CSV table of C-alpha atoms in Angstrom, one decimal:
chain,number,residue,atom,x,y,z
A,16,UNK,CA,10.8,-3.8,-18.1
A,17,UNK,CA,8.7,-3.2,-15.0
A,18,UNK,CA,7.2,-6.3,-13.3
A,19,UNK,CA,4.0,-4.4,-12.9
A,20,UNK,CA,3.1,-2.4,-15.3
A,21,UNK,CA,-0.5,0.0,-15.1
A,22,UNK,CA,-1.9,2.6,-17.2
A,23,UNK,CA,-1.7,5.8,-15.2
A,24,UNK,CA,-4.6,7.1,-16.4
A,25,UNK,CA,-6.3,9.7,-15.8
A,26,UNK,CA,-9.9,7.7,-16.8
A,27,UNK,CA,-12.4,10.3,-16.8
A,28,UNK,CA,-16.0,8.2,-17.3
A,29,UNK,CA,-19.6,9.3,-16.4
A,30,UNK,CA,-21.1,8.1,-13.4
A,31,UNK,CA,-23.1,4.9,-14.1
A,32,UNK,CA,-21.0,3.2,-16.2
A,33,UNK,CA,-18.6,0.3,-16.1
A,34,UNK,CA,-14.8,0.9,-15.6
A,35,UNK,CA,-12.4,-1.4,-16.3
A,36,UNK,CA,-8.8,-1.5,-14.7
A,37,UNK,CA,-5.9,-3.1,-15.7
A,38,UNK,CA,-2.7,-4.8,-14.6
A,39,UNK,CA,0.2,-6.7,-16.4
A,40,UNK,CA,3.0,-8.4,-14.9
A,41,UNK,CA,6.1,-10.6,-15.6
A,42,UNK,CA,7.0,-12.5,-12.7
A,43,UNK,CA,5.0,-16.0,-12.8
A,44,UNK,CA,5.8,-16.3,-9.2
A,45,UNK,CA,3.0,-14.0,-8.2
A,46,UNK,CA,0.1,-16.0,-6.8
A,47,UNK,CA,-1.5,-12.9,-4.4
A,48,UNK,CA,-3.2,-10.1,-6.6
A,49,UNK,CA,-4.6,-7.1,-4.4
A,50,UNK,CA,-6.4,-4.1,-5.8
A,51,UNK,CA,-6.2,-0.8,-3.4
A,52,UNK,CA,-8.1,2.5,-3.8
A,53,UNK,CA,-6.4,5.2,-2.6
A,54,UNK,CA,-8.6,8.8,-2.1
A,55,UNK,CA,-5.9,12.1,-2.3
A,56,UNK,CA,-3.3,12.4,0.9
A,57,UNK,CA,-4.9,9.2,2.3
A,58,UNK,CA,-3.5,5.5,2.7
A,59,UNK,CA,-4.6,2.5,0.5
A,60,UNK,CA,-7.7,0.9,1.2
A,61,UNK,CA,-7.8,-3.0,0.9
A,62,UNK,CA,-10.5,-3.4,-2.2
A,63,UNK,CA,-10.4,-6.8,-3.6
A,64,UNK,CA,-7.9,-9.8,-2.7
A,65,UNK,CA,-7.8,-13.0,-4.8
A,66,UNK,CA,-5.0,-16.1,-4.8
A,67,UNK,CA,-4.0,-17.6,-8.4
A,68,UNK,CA,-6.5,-17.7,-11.0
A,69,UNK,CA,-9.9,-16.5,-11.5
A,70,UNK,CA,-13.1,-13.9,-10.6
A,71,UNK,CA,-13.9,-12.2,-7.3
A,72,UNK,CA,-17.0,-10.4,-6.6
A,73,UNK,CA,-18.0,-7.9,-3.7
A,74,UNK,CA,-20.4,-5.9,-4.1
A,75,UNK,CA,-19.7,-3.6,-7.2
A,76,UNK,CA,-16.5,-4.6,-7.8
A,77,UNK,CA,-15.4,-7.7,-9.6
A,78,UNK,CA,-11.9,-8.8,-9.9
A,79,UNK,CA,-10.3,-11.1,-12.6
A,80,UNK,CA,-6.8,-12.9,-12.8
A,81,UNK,CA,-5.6,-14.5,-15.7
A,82,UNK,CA,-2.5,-16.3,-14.7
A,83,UNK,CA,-1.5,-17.4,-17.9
A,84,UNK,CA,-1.3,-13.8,-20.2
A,85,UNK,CA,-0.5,-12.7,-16.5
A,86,UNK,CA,-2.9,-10.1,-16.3
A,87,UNK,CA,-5.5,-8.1,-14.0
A,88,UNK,CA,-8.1,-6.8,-14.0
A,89,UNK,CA,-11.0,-4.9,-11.9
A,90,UNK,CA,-14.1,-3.9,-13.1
A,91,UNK,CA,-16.3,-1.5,-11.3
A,92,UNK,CA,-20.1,-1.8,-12.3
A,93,UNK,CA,-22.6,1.5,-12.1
A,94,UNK,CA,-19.8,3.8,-11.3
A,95,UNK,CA,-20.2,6.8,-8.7
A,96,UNK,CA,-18.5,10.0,-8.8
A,97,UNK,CA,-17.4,8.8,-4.7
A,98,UNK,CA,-15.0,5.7,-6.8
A,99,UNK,CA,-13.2,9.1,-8.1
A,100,UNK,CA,-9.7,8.1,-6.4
A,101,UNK,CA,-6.6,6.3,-7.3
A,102,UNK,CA,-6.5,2.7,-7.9
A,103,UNK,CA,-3.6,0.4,-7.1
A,104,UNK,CA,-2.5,-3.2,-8.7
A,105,UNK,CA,-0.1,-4.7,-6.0
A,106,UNK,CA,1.1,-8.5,-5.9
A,107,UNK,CA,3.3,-10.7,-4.6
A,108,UNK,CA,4.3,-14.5,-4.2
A,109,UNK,CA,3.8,-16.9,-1.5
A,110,UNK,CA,6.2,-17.6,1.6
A,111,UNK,CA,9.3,-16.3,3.8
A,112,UNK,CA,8.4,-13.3,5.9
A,113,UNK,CA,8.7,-10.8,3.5
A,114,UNK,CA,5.7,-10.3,1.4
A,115,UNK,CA,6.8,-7.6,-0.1
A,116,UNK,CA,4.3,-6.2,-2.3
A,117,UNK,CA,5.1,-4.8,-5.9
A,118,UNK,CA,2.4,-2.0,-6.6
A,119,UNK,CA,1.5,-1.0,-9.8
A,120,UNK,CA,1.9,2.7,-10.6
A,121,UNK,CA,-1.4,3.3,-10.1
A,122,UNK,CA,-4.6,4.4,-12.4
A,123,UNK,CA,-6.3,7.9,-11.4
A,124,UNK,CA,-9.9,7.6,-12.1
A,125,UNK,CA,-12.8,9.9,-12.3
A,126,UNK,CA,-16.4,9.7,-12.3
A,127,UNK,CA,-17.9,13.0,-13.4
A,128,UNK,CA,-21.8,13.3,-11.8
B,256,UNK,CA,-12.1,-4.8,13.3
B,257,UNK,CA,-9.4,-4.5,10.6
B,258,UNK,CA,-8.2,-0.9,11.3
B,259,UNK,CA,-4.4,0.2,11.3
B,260,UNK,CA,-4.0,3.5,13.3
B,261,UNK,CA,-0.6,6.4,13.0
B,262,UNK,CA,0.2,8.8,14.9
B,263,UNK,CA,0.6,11.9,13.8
B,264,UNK,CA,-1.5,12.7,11.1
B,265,UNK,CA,1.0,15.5,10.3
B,266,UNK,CA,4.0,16.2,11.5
B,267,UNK,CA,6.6,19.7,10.6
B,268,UNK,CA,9.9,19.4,11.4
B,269,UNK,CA,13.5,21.5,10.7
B,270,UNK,CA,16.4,19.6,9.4
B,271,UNK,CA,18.1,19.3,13.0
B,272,UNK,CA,14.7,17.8,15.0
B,273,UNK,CA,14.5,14.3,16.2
B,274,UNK,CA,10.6,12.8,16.2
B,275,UNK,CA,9.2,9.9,15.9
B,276,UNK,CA,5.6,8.2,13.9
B,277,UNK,CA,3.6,5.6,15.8
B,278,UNK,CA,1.4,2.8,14.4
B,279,UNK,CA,-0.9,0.5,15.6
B,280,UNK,CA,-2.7,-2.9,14.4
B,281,UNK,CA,-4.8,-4.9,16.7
B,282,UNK,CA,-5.8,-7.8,14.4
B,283,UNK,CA,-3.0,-10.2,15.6
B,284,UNK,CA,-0.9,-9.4,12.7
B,285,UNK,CA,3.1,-10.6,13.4
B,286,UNK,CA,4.3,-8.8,10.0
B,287,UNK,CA,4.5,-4.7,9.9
B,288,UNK,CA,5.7,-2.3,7.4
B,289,UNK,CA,6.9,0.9,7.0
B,290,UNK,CA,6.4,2.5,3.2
B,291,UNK,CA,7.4,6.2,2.2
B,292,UNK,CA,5.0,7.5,-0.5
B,293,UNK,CA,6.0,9.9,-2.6
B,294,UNK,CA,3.1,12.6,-4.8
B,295,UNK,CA,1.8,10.5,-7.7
B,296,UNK,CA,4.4,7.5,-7.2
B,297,UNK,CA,2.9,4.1,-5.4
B,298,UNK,CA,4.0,3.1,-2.0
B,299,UNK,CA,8.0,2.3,-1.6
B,300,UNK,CA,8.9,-0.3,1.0
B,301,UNK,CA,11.5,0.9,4.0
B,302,UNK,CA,11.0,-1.7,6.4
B,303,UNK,CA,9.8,-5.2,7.1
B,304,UNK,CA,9.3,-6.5,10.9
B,305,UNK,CA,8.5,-10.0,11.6
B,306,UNK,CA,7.5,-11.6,14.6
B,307,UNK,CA,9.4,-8.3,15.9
B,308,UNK,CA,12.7,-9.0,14.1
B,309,UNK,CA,13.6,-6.5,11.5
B,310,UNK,CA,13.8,-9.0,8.3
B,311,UNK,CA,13.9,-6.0,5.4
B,312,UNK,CA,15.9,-2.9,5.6
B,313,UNK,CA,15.7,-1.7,2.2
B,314,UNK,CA,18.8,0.3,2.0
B,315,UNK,CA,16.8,3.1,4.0
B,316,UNK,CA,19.3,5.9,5.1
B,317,UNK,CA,20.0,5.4,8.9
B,318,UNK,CA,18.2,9.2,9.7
B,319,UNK,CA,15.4,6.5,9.9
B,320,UNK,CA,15.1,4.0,12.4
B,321,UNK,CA,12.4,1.9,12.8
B,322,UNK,CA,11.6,-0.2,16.2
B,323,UNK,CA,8.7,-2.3,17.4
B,324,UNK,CA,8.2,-2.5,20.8
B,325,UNK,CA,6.0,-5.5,20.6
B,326,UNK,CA,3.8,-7.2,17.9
B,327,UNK,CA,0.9,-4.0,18.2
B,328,UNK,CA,3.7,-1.5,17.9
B,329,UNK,CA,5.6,0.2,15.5
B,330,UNK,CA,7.6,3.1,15.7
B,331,UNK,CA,10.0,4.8,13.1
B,332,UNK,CA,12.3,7.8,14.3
B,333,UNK,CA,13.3,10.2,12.6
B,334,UNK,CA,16.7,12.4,13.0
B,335,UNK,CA,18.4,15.2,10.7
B,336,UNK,CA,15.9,14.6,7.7
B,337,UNK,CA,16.5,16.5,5.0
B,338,UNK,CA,13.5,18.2,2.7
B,339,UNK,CA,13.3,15.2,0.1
B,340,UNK,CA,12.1,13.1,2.9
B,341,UNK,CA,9.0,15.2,2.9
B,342,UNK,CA,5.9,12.9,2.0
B,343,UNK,CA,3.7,10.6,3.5
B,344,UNK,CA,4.4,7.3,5.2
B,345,UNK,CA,2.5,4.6,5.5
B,346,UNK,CA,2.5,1.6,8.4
B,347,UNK,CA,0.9,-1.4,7.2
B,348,UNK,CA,0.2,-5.0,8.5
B,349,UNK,CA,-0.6,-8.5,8.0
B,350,UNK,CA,-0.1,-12.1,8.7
B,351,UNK,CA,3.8,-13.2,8.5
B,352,UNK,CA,2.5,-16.0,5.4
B,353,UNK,CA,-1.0,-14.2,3.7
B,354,UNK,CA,-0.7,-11.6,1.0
B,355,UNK,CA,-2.8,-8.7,1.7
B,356,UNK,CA,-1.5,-6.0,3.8
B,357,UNK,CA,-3.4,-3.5,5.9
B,358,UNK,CA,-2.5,-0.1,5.6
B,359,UNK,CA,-3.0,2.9,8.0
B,360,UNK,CA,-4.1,6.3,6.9
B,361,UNK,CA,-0.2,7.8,7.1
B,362,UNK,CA,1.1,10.4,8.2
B,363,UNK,CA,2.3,13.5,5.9
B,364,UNK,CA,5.9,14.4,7.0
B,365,UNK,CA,7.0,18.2,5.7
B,366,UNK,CA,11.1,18.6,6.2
B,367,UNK,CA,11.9,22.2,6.4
């Protein structure tokens, strides 16, 4: 079993309406849940960051973490065909130097106009 | 300003070439990272520096080297690659003890 494990998609949805992304993991040492958005032959770009439990919102984005069925997830509201891109679930637990991050496999998403 | 910059963008090279990528944080970050990104696959982790001192080497063939010259810089040379090592590589940052890491645009390495 993967520790992260994320639908790869492709979600094709039209624009305006609400997406919903999703993340499940194993390892109940994760405290740090990221979400990334990654356009084609570019590097990932920082969307949401949250610590342990709960709801994050910024803008049109809203993240959720529910530590205890140790799940993600990020929701994007009135979808625009420019959110067409990849979308990456990384995590990792707290301390040491290493913060290595384990990414989900990623979920390709598009918003048709 | 939150901005991790590499150098090249692209980069060709034959099988016998030595080069080398740059990258560069200004946002006081101490921890750096080298990932290798692969079509369709999520970023894979080559190399952890902290506070300067290489703390991960994960099991990365030694045609790749990475060094950091101080706690802006990051460098990671390159010698006798062979064409699987074709992809994109990504330099990313952040403090020694937060989560999130920074990432740079890559660069997209072809290995002829």
């Amino acid at each position: 079993q993967k520790e992260v494990e994320q639908d790869p998609g492709p979600l094709s949805v039209p624009e305006g309406a609400i997406v919903s992304l999703n993340c499940t993991y194993s390892n109940s040492a994760f405290q740090y849940f990221m979400w990334y958005r990654q356009y084609s032959r570019k590097g990932p770009e920082l969307l949401m960051y949250t610590y342990s439990s709960g709801n994050k919102e910024d803008g049109r984005f809203t993240a959720q973490v529910d530590k205890s069925s140790k799940y993600i997830s990020l929701f994007i509201r009135d979808s625009q065909p420019s959110d067409s891109a990849t979308y990456l679930c990384a995590m990792n637990s707290r301390g040491g130097a290493t913060n290595k991050l384990i990414f989900g496999t990623g979920t390709l998403l598009a918003v048709q106009p | 300003d939150t901005e991790v910059t590499q150098t090249p963008k692209h980069l060709v090279m034959g099988m016998t070439n030595k080069k080398s990528l740059k990258c560069e944080q200004h946002m006081g970050h101490r921890a750096m990272y080298w990932y290798k990104q692969k079509a369709k696959k999520p970023p894979e982790l080559m190399f952890v520096y902290s506070y300067e001192k290489l703390s991960i080497n994960e099991s990365v063939p030694s045609r790749f080297s990475p060094e950091c010259p101080n706690s802006s810089l990051l460098n990671l040379h390159l010698h006798a690659l062979q064409p699987e090592d074709s992809a994109l590589y990504l330099c990313a940052s952040s403090q020694v003890r937060a989560g999130e890491q920074f990432f740079g645009p890559g660069t997209r390495l072809t290995v002829l």
